[in-house]
PDB file of C-alpha atoms in Angstrom:
ATOM      1  CA  MET X   1    -123.886 -15.911  42.041  1.00 94.00           C
ATOM      2  CA  VAL X   2    -120.099 -16.497  43.615  1.00 95.00           C
ATOM      3  CA  SER X   3    -119.288 -18.700  41.230  1.00 96.00           C
ATOM      4  CA  GLN X   4    -121.123 -16.090  38.731  1.00 97.00           C
ATOM      5  CA  ILE X   5    -118.570 -14.326  40.198  1.00 97.00           C
ATOM      6  CA  ILE X   6    -115.437 -16.176  39.536  1.00 97.00           C
ATOM      7  CA  ASP X   7    -116.606 -16.934  35.677  1.00 97.00           C
ATOM      8  CA  ALA X   8    -117.149 -12.734  35.236  1.00 98.00           C
ATOM      9  CA  GLY X   9    -113.340 -12.215  37.122  1.00 97.00           C
ATOM     10  CA  GLU X  10    -112.429 -14.370  34.782  1.00 96.00           C
ATOM     11  CA  THR X  11    -113.893 -13.396  31.410  1.00 97.00           C
ATOM     12  CA  VAL X  12    -112.878  -9.990  32.205  1.00 97.00           C
ATOM     13  CA  LEU X  13    -109.361 -10.571  33.081  1.00 94.00           C
ATOM     14  CA  ILE X  14    -109.042 -13.141  29.728  1.00 95.00           C
ATOM     15  CA  THR X  15    -111.302  -9.900  28.109  1.00 95.00           C
ATOM     16  CA  HIS X  16    -109.502  -6.184  28.949  1.00 94.00           C
ATOM     17  CA  GLY X  17    -106.227  -7.313  30.674  1.00 91.00           C
ATOM     18  CA  TYR X  18    -105.378  -7.405  34.887  1.00 90.00           C
ATOM     19  CA  GLU X  19    -105.367  -3.532  35.101  1.00 90.00           C
ATOM     20  CA  ALA X  20    -108.812  -2.368  32.466  1.00 92.00           C
ATOM     21  CA  ALA X  21    -110.464  -4.387  35.076  1.00 93.00           C
ATOM     22  CA  SER X  22    -112.196  -3.615  37.746  1.00 95.00           C
ATOM     23  CA  THR X  23    -115.263  -4.323  40.113  1.00 97.00           C
ATOM     24  CA  ASN X  24    -117.999  -2.750  38.080  1.00 97.00           C
ATOM     25  CA  ARG X  25    -116.922  -4.502  35.353  1.00 97.00           C
ATOM     26  CA  ILE X  26    -116.407  -7.496  36.511  1.00 98.00           C
ATOM     27  CA  ALA X  27    -120.309  -6.797  38.567  1.00 97.00           C
ATOM     28  CA  HIS X  28    -121.494  -5.729  35.059  1.00 98.00           C
ATOM     29  CA  THR X  29    -120.392  -8.665  32.729  1.00 97.00           C
ATOM     30  CA  ALA X  30    -122.062 -10.816  35.674  1.00 97.00           C
ATOM     31  CA  GLY X  31    -124.690  -8.774  35.300  1.00 97.00           C
ATOM     32  CA  ILE X  32    -124.903  -7.987  39.018  1.00 97.00           C
ATOM     33  CA  SER X  33    -124.700  -4.607  40.928  1.00 96.00           C
ATOM     34  CA  PRO X  34    -121.762  -4.291  42.003  1.00 95.00           C
ATOM     35  CA  GLY X  35    -123.452  -3.818  45.916  1.00 95.00           C
ATOM     36  CA  SER X  36    -124.456  -7.721  45.202  1.00 95.00           C
ATOM     37  CA  LEU X  37    -120.386  -8.159  44.353  1.00 96.00           C
ATOM     38  CA  TYR X  38    -118.944  -6.522  47.240  1.00 96.00           C
ATOM     39  CA  ARG X  39    -120.659  -9.091  49.396  1.00 97.00           C
ATOM     40  CA  HIS X  40    -118.848 -11.318  48.071  1.00 97.00           C
ATOM     41  CA  PHE X  41    -115.644 -10.466  47.453  1.00 96.00           C
ATOM     42  CA  PRO X  42    -113.442  -6.908  48.762  1.00 96.00           C
ATOM     43  CA  ASN X  43    -112.050  -5.265  45.863  1.00 94.00           C
ATOM     44  CA  LYS X  44    -110.424  -6.797  41.938  1.00 93.00           C
ATOM     45  CA  ASP X  45    -107.475  -8.732  43.550  1.00 90.00           C
ATOM     46  CA  ALA X  46    -109.704 -11.697  45.230  1.00 93.00           C
ATOM     47  CA  ILE X  47    -111.816 -11.635  42.215  1.00 95.00           C
ATOM     48  CA  VAL X  48    -109.085 -12.685  40.239  1.00 92.00           C
ATOM     49  CA  THR X  49    -107.013 -14.410  43.324  1.00 89.00           C
ATOM     50  CA  ALA X  50    -110.330 -17.113  43.356  1.00 94.00           C
ATOM     51  CA  VAL X  51    -110.544 -17.416  39.002  1.00 94.00           C
ATOM     52  CA  VAL X  52    -106.653 -18.192  39.732  1.00 89.00           C
ATOM     53  CA  ASP X  53    -107.310 -20.337  42.488  1.00 88.00           C
ATOM     54  CA  ARG X  54    -109.667 -22.053  40.616  1.00 93.00           C
ATOM     55  CA  TYR X  55    -107.846 -22.436  37.353  1.00 91.00           C
ATOM     56  CA  ASN X  56    -104.946 -23.999  39.715  1.00 85.00           C
ATOM     57  CA  ASP X  57    -107.332 -26.196  41.311  1.00 87.00           C
ATOM     58  CA  GLU X  58    -108.380 -28.063  37.549  1.00 89.00           C
ATOM     59  CA  VAL X  59    -105.006 -27.780  36.279  1.00 86.00           C
ATOM     60  CA  VAL X  60    -103.621 -29.225  39.247  1.00 82.00           C
ATOM     61  CA  THR X  61    -106.905 -31.667  40.202  1.00 85.00           C
ATOM     62  CA  THR X  62    -106.190 -33.631  36.148  1.00 87.00           C
ATOM     63  CA  LEU X  63    -102.561 -34.515  36.580  1.00 81.00           C
ATOM     64  CA  ARG X  64    -102.577 -35.295  40.503  1.00 81.00           C
ATOM     65  CA  ARG X  65    -105.667 -37.601  38.742  1.00 84.00           C
ATOM     66  CA  TYR X  66    -103.091 -39.176  36.394  1.00 83.00           C
ATOM     67  CA  VAL X  67    -100.793 -39.993  38.226  1.00 76.00           C
ATOM     68  CA  PHE X  68    -102.841 -41.368  41.167  1.00 74.00           C
ATOM     69  CA  ASP X  69    -104.281 -43.783  38.416  1.00 81.00           C
ATOM     70  CA  ASN X  70    -100.662 -44.284  36.735  1.00 76.00           C
ATOM     71  CA  LEU X  71     -98.405 -45.451  39.609  1.00 71.00           C
ATOM     72  CA  THR X  72     -97.394 -48.563  38.706  1.00 78.00           C
ATOM     73  CA  GLN X  73     -96.122 -46.908  35.054  1.00 79.00           C
ATOM     74  CA  PRO X  74     -92.479 -48.102  34.153  1.00 78.00           C
ATOM     75  CA  LEU X  75     -91.374 -43.809  33.872  1.00 73.00           C
ATOM     76  CA  GLU X  76     -90.572 -44.167  29.762  1.00 79.00           C
ATOM     77  CA  ILE X  77     -94.666 -44.305  29.834  1.00 84.00           C
ATOM     78  CA  ALA X  78     -95.817 -42.529  33.118  1.00 81.00           C
ATOM     79  CA  VAL X  79     -93.359 -39.511  32.665  1.00 81.00           C
ATOM     80  CA  PRO X  80     -94.134 -38.419  28.046  1.00 87.00           C
ATOM     81  CA  ALA X  81     -97.946 -40.069  29.038  1.00 86.00           C
ATOM     82  CA  MET X  82     -98.488 -36.707  32.236  1.00 84.00           C
ATOM     83  CA  ILE X  83     -96.522 -34.501  30.165  1.00 86.00           C
ATOM     84  CA  SER X  84     -99.141 -34.741  27.217  1.00 89.00           C
ATOM     85  CA  VAL X  85    -101.525 -35.166  30.558  1.00 88.00           C
ATOM     86  CA  GLN X  86    -100.402 -31.252  31.170  1.00 86.00           C
ATOM     87  CA  LEU X  87     -99.996 -29.404  27.508  1.00 90.00           C
ATOM     88  CA  ASP X  88    -103.393 -30.754  27.507  1.00 91.00           C
ATOM     89  CA  ALA X  89    -104.592 -29.276  30.386  1.00 89.00           C
ATOM     90  CA  LEU X  90    -103.105 -25.892  30.407  1.00 88.00           C
ATOM     91  CA  ALA X  91    -103.992 -25.250  26.509  1.00 90.00           C
ATOM     92  CA  ASP X  92    -107.940 -26.059  27.239  1.00 91.00           C
ATOM     93  CA  ARG X  93    -108.457 -22.790  27.936  1.00 91.00           C
ATOM     94  CA  PRO X  94    -104.764 -20.894  26.630  1.00 92.00           C
ATOM     95  CA  GLU X  95    -106.095 -17.628  27.006  1.00 93.00           C
ATOM     96  CA  LEU X  96    -107.099 -17.771  30.466  1.00 93.00           C
ATOM     97  CA  LEU X  97    -103.273 -19.475  30.862  1.00 89.00           C
ATOM     98  CA  ARG X  98    -101.681 -16.418  29.308  1.00 88.00           C
ATOM     99  CA  ALA X  99    -104.265 -13.887  31.087  1.00 89.00           C
ATOM    100  CA  VAL X 100    -102.760 -15.702  34.704  1.00 85.00           C
ATOM    101  CA  MET X 101     -99.374 -15.203  34.030  1.00 82.00           C
ATOM    102  CA  GLU X 102     -98.756 -13.143  32.219  1.00 80.00           C
ATOM    103  CA  GLN X 103    -101.347  -9.651  33.618  1.00 73.00           C
ATOM    104  CA  THR X 104    -101.421 -10.613  37.252  1.00 72.00           C
ATOM    105  CA  PRO X 105     -98.267  -8.953  38.309  1.00 61.00           C
ATOM    106  CA  ARG X 106     -99.026  -7.514  41.205  1.00 56.00           C
ATOM    107  CA  LEU X 107    -100.641 -11.734  42.782  1.00 60.00           C
ATOM    108  CA  SER X 108     -97.481 -12.215  42.610  1.00 53.00           C
ATOM    109  CA  ALA X 109     -96.550 -11.598  46.314  1.00 49.00           C
ATOM    110  CA  SER X 110     -99.989 -12.628  47.304  1.00 55.00           C
ATOM    111  CA  GLY X 111     -98.451 -16.287  46.949  1.00 58.00           C
ATOM    112  CA  THR X 112    -101.311 -16.466  44.301  1.00 57.00           C
ATOM    113  CA  VAL X 113     -99.546 -16.713  40.502  1.00 56.00           C
ATOM    114  CA  PHE X 114     -96.819 -18.115  42.803  1.00 57.00           C
ATOM    115  CA  ALA X 115     -98.491 -21.108  43.775  1.00 57.00           C
ATOM    116  CA  PHE X 116     -99.732 -21.686  40.179  1.00 55.00           C
ATOM    117  CA  GLU X 117     -95.692 -20.969  39.468  1.00 54.00           C
ATOM    118  CA  GLN X 118     -93.642 -23.175  41.911  1.00 50.00           C
ATOM    119  CA  GLN X 119     -95.762 -26.716  41.761  1.00 43.00           C
ATOM    120  CA  ILE X 120     -94.137 -29.824  43.743  1.00 42.00           C
ATOM    121  CA  SER X 121     -90.909 -29.842  42.967  1.00 53.00           C
ATOM    122  CA  GLU X 122     -88.211 -28.354  40.867  1.00 61.00           C
ATOM    123  CA  VAL X 123     -88.294 -31.144  38.454  1.00 63.00           C
ATOM    124  CA  ALA X 124     -92.903 -30.165  37.742  1.00 73.00           C
ATOM    125  CA  ARG X 125     -92.022 -27.044  38.314  1.00 71.00           C
ATOM    126  CA  THR X 126     -88.876 -27.237  35.118  1.00 77.00           C
ATOM    127  CA  VAL X 127     -91.857 -28.642  32.863  1.00 80.00           C
ATOM    128  CA  GLN X 128     -94.687 -26.788  34.545  1.00 80.00           C
ATOM    129  CA  HIS X 129     -92.098 -24.155  33.036  1.00 81.00           C
ATOM    130  CA  LEU X 130     -92.270 -25.234  29.743  1.00 85.00           C
ATOM    131  CA  THR X 131     -94.888 -26.593  28.503  1.00 87.00           C
ATOM    132  CA  ILE X 132     -96.101 -23.106  30.482  1.00 87.00           C
ATOM    133  CA  ARG X 133     -94.041 -21.849  27.354  1.00 87.00           C
ATOM    134  CA  TYR X 134     -94.446 -24.311  24.542  1.00 87.00           C
ATOM    135  CA  ILE X 135     -98.958 -23.640  25.085  1.00 89.00           C
ATOM    136  CA  LEU X 136     -97.820 -19.644  24.939  1.00 90.00           C
ATOM    137  CA  ASP X 137     -94.787 -19.410  22.106  1.00 87.00           C
ATOM    138  CA  ARG X 138     -95.812 -21.985  20.476  1.00 86.00           C
ATOM    139  CA  PRO X 139     -92.416 -22.828  18.701  1.00 86.00           C
ATOM    140  CA  ALA X 140     -92.022 -24.264  14.885  1.00 89.00           C
ATOM    141  CA  MET X 141     -90.895 -27.512  17.187  1.00 88.00           C
ATOM    142  CA  VAL X 142     -93.569 -30.655  16.970  1.00 92.00           C
ATOM    143  CA  ARG X 143     -95.027 -32.106  19.559  1.00 90.00           C
ATOM    144  CA  ALA X 144     -93.888 -35.499  20.191  1.00 90.00           C
ATOM    145  CA  HIS X 145     -90.460 -34.053  20.083  1.00 89.00           C
ATOM    146  CA  PHE X 146     -91.478 -31.678  22.899  1.00 87.00           C
ATOM    147  CA  VAL X 147     -92.262 -34.362  25.087  1.00 87.00           C
ATOM    148  CA  ALA X 148     -89.320 -36.917  23.714  1.00 86.00           C
ATOM    149  CA  ASP X 149     -87.489 -33.914  25.225  1.00 84.00           C
ATOM    150  CA  LEU X 150     -88.488 -32.804  27.946  1.00 83.00           C
ATOM    151  CA  THR X 151     -89.104 -37.139  29.111  1.00 81.00           C
ATOM    152  CA  ARG X 152     -85.484 -37.430  28.504  1.00 77.00           C
ATOM    153  CA  LEU X 153     -85.262 -34.226  31.087  1.00 75.00           C
ATOM    154  CA  VAL X 154     -87.335 -35.875  33.111  1.00 72.00           C
ATOM    155  CA  ARG X 155     -85.780 -39.149  33.335  1.00 70.00           C
ATOM    156  CA  ASN X 156     -82.173 -37.421  33.407  1.00 65.00           C
ATOM    157  CA  PHE X 157     -83.890 -36.055  37.105  1.00 57.00           C
ATOM    158  CA  VAL X 158     -84.662 -39.122  38.556  1.00 52.00           C
ATOM    159  CA  GLN X 159     -82.294 -41.264  38.076  1.00 53.00           C
ATOM    160  CA  GLU X 160     -79.788 -38.969  38.789  1.00 49.00           C
TER     161      GLU X 160
END
């Protein structure tokens, strides 16, 4: 039932936004009573936190899997491929990415959304921010050029 509630929380967050989300709306979307929902989550923020945590885990797991599988690759191969893997992971569900990044301001203080934005190191945060903005803003820049520019950025940072 917990997964069912988190799925419903994700749907409500995407469809209605954080402010319009409510435990009643989430329970209705999950097809359960509000009382059943409260057995697993004390409030809306706990559900939204679970949605963000699950999404973050999915993206980070994808990136970690790539990094661990490609530790021996030279930087000129590994970096652009890692950026592409991150773009693919984020582009898989852009509507959820947008909801997490733009619709959950109140959770920033609790660390959930902040942790999503603040991963690994300074360069990883920069790459993550730029890839998120690339997916959300849809600039006219061709993806291959974007990856090449980010690759240069990472290589210059690593080589300094």
